[in-house]
Amino acid sequence: MAATVTVEPAGRSCWDEPVSIVVRGLAPEQRVTLRVSLRDEKGELFQAHARYRADAGGELDLTRAPALGGSFEGLEPMGLFWAMEAEKPWGRLVKRDVNQPFAVELEVLDGHEPEGRGRLLGRTVHERNFLAPGVRREPVRAGRVRAALFLPPDLPESLNVVHLEYFEEAVDFMLQHPKVKGPSVGLLGFSKGGDLCLSMASFLKGITATVVINSCVANTIAPLHYKDMIIPDLGSDLGKHTTTESGLLDFMNIWNNPLEKPYHQSLIPLEKAQGPFLFIVGMDDYSWKSGFYANIASERLQAHGKDRPQIIYYPGTGHCIDPPYFPPSRASVHAVLGLPIYYGGEPKAHSRAQVDAWQQIQTFFHKHLNGKKSVNSKM
């Protein structure tokens, strides 16, 4: 091996942190292929590759050199990360144990041979971490709440009914925790988790700011119980699903319309919330009509004399808006249904949306929880 691969920051970086990749020791204007590989916690392989040409000094700097083909094209310094695809169909890269980093292997191969068959010139391994220095994963045991940060171990296997009191205990625990500044907390929810966050903000105390990503403004999937109140499930008609040419299920049109009288009771009373909302909308979302729902929220809040929510629309962006540099998930096997679902999104646009949305979310929380308008990007 003659080439040296350098990744900065060296050794390990947070997944939401961009890295600088430089290859040195190549021949002037040498043609090479860079390949990135990682295995998830189940051992499934994810890979991406791109073809490049070194400069006149035999150096390849991905912040200045455009990809000439492969998994993507053009100047994309983080393209090797967001363009990774699963070896098996419909695989989605998910991190469950946030204490353990992903080990990412970067290889430099000679030439522009297909399927990475060129001679190996150099390699390195870089760890992508999910907890910033000093952040700890602590078990939570308070009342009925049994959880670890982000990953509660005692959730039911199926979602048949939801009791908001459970989440009320979790909010109370956070507000009493000595490491929580208070006097309130923020909520972040995605998909079904988004409408759950909207319900929490509407009925529970101590919540100042709420962010939802591609979510509905009605209660979905299961009835919501709180004290003597029940909000029914919006409901759906699975018979209205369609199938893409590649055999993926498209659930865009299965959901009932919450504005129609039979389903109106499923709408969440957002006007009862204490704080502002931020809606993140992928305009190519094939799971929910996210833009439609965000507009319903805006109209409802204003009709009750409340400030309109902040809504950010991302063109070419699908349902699963993950943290920066995660490979966009355009389709995967649904965790509950066990079937391949189409989520939408165009890889480049979706990847850029993930970077921007991550900053927008942090700025929103710092503004409304800390009174700050900017934030340094760290998990």
PDB file of N, CA and C in Angstrom, residues 185-222:
ATOM      1  N   VAL A 185     -38.914  21.746  29.749  1.00  0.00           N
ATOM      2  CA  VAL A 185     -38.165  20.896  28.829  1.00  0.00           C
ATOM      3  C   VAL A 185     -38.719  21.057  27.426  1.00  0.00           C
ATOM      4  N   GLY A 186     -37.965  20.565  26.443  1.00  0.00           N
ATOM      5  CA  GLY A 186     -38.401  20.544  25.062  1.00  0.00           C
ATOM      6  C   GLY A 186     -38.669  19.123  24.616  1.00  0.00           C
ATOM      7  N   LEU A 187     -39.441  18.982  23.546  1.00  0.00           N
ATOM      8  CA  LEU A 187     -39.783  17.677  22.999  1.00  0.00           C
ATOM      9  C   LEU A 187     -39.384  17.607  21.532  1.00  0.00           C
ATOM     10  N   LEU A 188     -38.912  16.441  21.119  1.00  0.00           N
ATOM     11  CA  LEU A 188     -38.583  16.187  19.716  1.00  0.00           C
ATOM     12  C   LEU A 188     -39.186  14.855  19.330  1.00  0.00           C
ATOM     13  N   GLY A 189     -40.033  14.849  18.305  1.00  0.00           N
ATOM     14  CA  GLY A 189     -40.683  13.615  17.893  1.00  0.00           C
ATOM     15  C   GLY A 189     -40.694  13.451  16.391  1.00  0.00           C
ATOM     16  N   PHE A 190     -40.614  12.197  15.952  1.00  0.00           N
ATOM     17  CA  PHE A 190     -40.596  11.864  14.526  1.00  0.00           C
ATOM     18  C   PHE A 190     -41.715  10.875  14.231  1.00  0.00           C
ATOM     19  N   SER A 191     -42.443  11.111  13.133  1.00  0.00           N
ATOM     20  CA  SER A 191     -43.505  10.216  12.682  1.00  0.00           C
ATOM     21  C   SER A 191     -44.559  10.059  13.781  1.00  0.00           C
ATOM     22  N   LYS A 192     -44.874   8.849  14.221  1.00  0.00           N
ATOM     23  CA  LYS A 192     -45.840   8.651  15.303  1.00  0.00           C
ATOM     24  C   LYS A 192     -45.378   9.361  16.570  1.00  0.00           C
ATOM     25  N   GLY A 193     -44.078   9.364  16.817  1.00  0.00           N
ATOM     26  CA  GLY A 193     -43.551  10.067  17.979  1.00  0.00           C
ATOM     27  C   GLY A 193     -43.857  11.550  17.943  1.00  0.00           C
ATOM     28  N   GLY A 194     -44.046  12.097  16.742  1.00  0.00           N
ATOM     29  CA  GLY A 194     -44.365  13.507  16.606  1.00  0.00           C
ATOM     30  C   GLY A 194     -45.743  13.842  17.130  1.00  0.00           C
ATOM     31  N   ASP A 195     -46.750  13.044  16.741  1.00  0.00           N
ATOM     32  CA  ASP A 195     -48.093  13.364  17.254  1.00  0.00           C
ATOM     33  C   ASP A 195     -48.190  13.085  18.747  1.00  0.00           C
ATOM     34  N   LEU A 196     -47.377  12.154  19.248  1.00  0.00           N
ATOM     35  CA  LEU A 196     -47.322  11.939  20.692  1.00  0.00           C
ATOM     36  C   LEU A 196     -46.756  13.171  21.400  1.00  0.00           C
ATOM     37  N   CYS A 197     -45.706  13.778  20.811  1.00  0.00           N
ATOM     38  CA  CYS A 197     -45.146  14.997  21.387  1.00  0.00           C
ATOM     39  C   CYS A 197     -46.154  16.146  21.348  1.00  0.00           C
ATOM     40  N   LEU A 198     -46.938  16.222  20.277  1.00  0.00           N
ATOM     41  CA  LEU A 198     -47.967  17.258  20.207  1.00  0.00           C
ATOM     42  C   LEU A 198     -49.000  17.073  21.315  1.00  0.00           C
ATOM     43  N   SER A 199     -49.360  15.827  21.610  1.00  0.00           N
ATOM     44  CA  SER A 199     -50.307  15.562  22.694  1.00  0.00           C
ATOM     45  C   SER A 199     -49.694  15.910  24.047  1.00  0.00           C
ATOM     46  N   MET A 200     -48.433  15.572  24.241  1.00  0.00           N
ATOM     47  CA  MET A 200     -47.761  15.912  25.502  1.00  0.00           C
ATOM     48  C   MET A 200     -47.727  17.425  25.700  1.00  0.00           C
ATOM     49  N   ALA A 201     -47.372  18.159  24.645  1.00  0.00           N
ATOM     50  CA  ALA A 201     -47.299  19.614  24.751  1.00  0.00           C
ATOM     51  C   ALA A 201     -48.668  20.226  25.033  1.00  0.00           C
ATOM     52  N   SER A 202     -49.723  19.578  24.532  1.00  0.00           N
ATOM     53  CA  SER A 202     -51.071  20.126  24.676  1.00  0.00           C
ATOM     54  C   SER A 202     -51.674  19.876  26.054  1.00  0.00           C
ATOM     55  N   PHE A 203     -51.298  18.771  26.704  1.00  0.00           N
ATOM     56  CA  PHE A 203     -51.952  18.394  27.952  1.00  0.00           C
ATOM     57  C   PHE A 203     -51.055  18.441  29.191  1.00  0.00           C
ATOM     58  N   LEU A 204     -49.748  18.366  29.013  1.00  0.00           N
ATOM     59  CA  LEU A 204     -48.849  18.283  30.161  1.00  0.00           C
ATOM     60  C   LEU A 204     -48.195  19.621  30.460  1.00  0.00           C
ATOM     61  N   LYS A 205     -47.849  19.834  31.708  1.00  0.00           N
ATOM     62  CA  LYS A 205     -47.165  21.048  32.125  1.00  0.00           C
ATOM     63  C   LYS A 205     -45.655  20.872  32.012  1.00  0.00           C
ATOM     64  N   GLY A 206     -44.959  22.007  31.954  1.00  0.00           N
ATOM     65  CA  GLY A 206     -43.499  21.975  31.969  1.00  0.00           C
ATOM     66  C   GLY A 206     -42.850  21.775  30.622  1.00  0.00           C
ATOM     67  N   ILE A 207     -43.607  21.949  29.531  1.00  0.00           N
ATOM     68  CA  ILE A 207     -43.067  21.785  28.177  1.00  0.00           C
ATOM     69  C   ILE A 207     -43.126  23.131  27.466  1.00  0.00           C
ATOM     70  N   THR A 208     -41.963  23.625  27.074  1.00  0.00           N
ATOM     71  CA  THR A 208     -41.874  24.972  26.517  1.00  0.00           C
ATOM     72  C   THR A 208     -41.723  25.000  25.009  1.00  0.00           C
ATOM     73  N   ALA A 209     -41.095  23.988  24.421  1.00  0.00           N
ATOM     74  CA  ALA A 209     -40.814  24.004  22.985  1.00  0.00           C
ATOM     75  C   ALA A 209     -40.958  22.593  22.434  1.00  0.00           C
ATOM     76  N   THR A 210     -41.571  22.479  21.251  1.00  0.00           N
ATOM     77  CA  THR A 210     -41.834  21.165  20.664  1.00  0.00           C
ATOM     78  C   THR A 210     -41.462  21.165  19.187  1.00  0.00           C
ATOM     79  N   VAL A 211     -40.676  20.167  18.794  1.00  0.00           N
ATOM     80  CA  VAL A 211     -40.287  19.976  17.397  1.00  0.00           C
ATOM     81  C   VAL A 211     -40.849  18.647  16.920  1.00  0.00           C
ATOM     82  N   VAL A 212     -41.508  18.658  15.765  1.00  0.00           N
ATOM     83  CA  VAL A 212     -41.997  17.413  15.186  1.00  0.00           C
ATOM     84  C   VAL A 212     -41.472  17.293  13.761  1.00  0.00           C
ATOM     85  N   ILE A 213     -41.073  16.074  13.407  1.00  0.00           N
ATOM     86  CA  ILE A 213     -40.505  15.790  12.095  1.00  0.00           C
ATOM     87  C   ILE A 213     -41.454  14.867  11.345  1.00  0.00           C
ATOM     88  N   ASN A 214     -42.007  15.354  10.249  1.00  0.00           N
ATOM     89  CA  ASN A 214     -42.882  14.542   9.401  1.00  0.00           C
ATOM     90  C   ASN A 214     -43.925  13.780  10.221  1.00  0.00           C
ATOM     91  N   SER A 215     -44.805  14.552  10.831  1.00  0.00           N
ATOM     92  CA  SER A 215     -45.788  13.974  11.740  1.00  0.00           C
ATOM     93  C   SER A 215     -47.191  14.436  11.397  1.00  0.00           C
ATOM     94  N   CYS A 216     -48.164  13.747  11.987  1.00  0.00           N
ATOM     95  CA  CYS A 216     -49.566  14.103  11.827  1.00  0.00           C
ATOM     96  C   CYS A 216     -50.002  15.003  12.981  1.00  0.00           C
ATOM     97  N   VAL A 217     -51.064  15.793  12.776  1.00  0.00           N
ATOM     98  CA  VAL A 217     -51.600  16.644  13.841  1.00  0.00           C
ATOM     99  C   VAL A 217     -52.800  15.989  14.511  1.00  0.00           C
ATOM    100  N   ALA A 218     -53.098  14.770  14.115  1.00  0.00           N
ATOM    101  CA  ALA A 218     -54.132  13.977  14.774  1.00  0.00           C
ATOM    102  C   ALA A 218     -53.472  12.808  15.484  1.00  0.00           C
ATOM    103  N   ASN A 219     -54.142  12.271  16.468  1.00  0.00           N
ATOM    104  CA  ASN A 219     -53.620  11.093  17.157  1.00  0.00           C
ATOM    105  C   ASN A 219     -53.754   9.875  16.237  1.00  0.00           C
ATOM    106  N   THR A 220     -52.682   9.127  16.086  1.00  0.00           N
ATOM    107  CA  THR A 220     -52.667   8.011  15.132  1.00  0.00           C
ATOM    108  C   THR A 220     -52.313   6.686  15.804  1.00  0.00           C
ATOM    109  N   ILE A 221     -52.566   5.626  15.096  1.00  0.00           N
ATOM    110  CA  ILE A 221     -52.168   4.251  15.415  1.00  0.00           C
ATOM    111  C   ILE A 221     -52.968   3.633  16.561  1.00  0.00           C
ATOM    112  N   ALA A 222     -53.104   4.354  17.700  1.00  0.00           N
ATOM    113  CA  ALA A 222     -53.780   3.790  18.873  1.00  0.00           C
ATOM    114  C   ALA A 222     -54.491   4.894  19.644  1.00  0.00           C
TER     115      ALA A 222
END
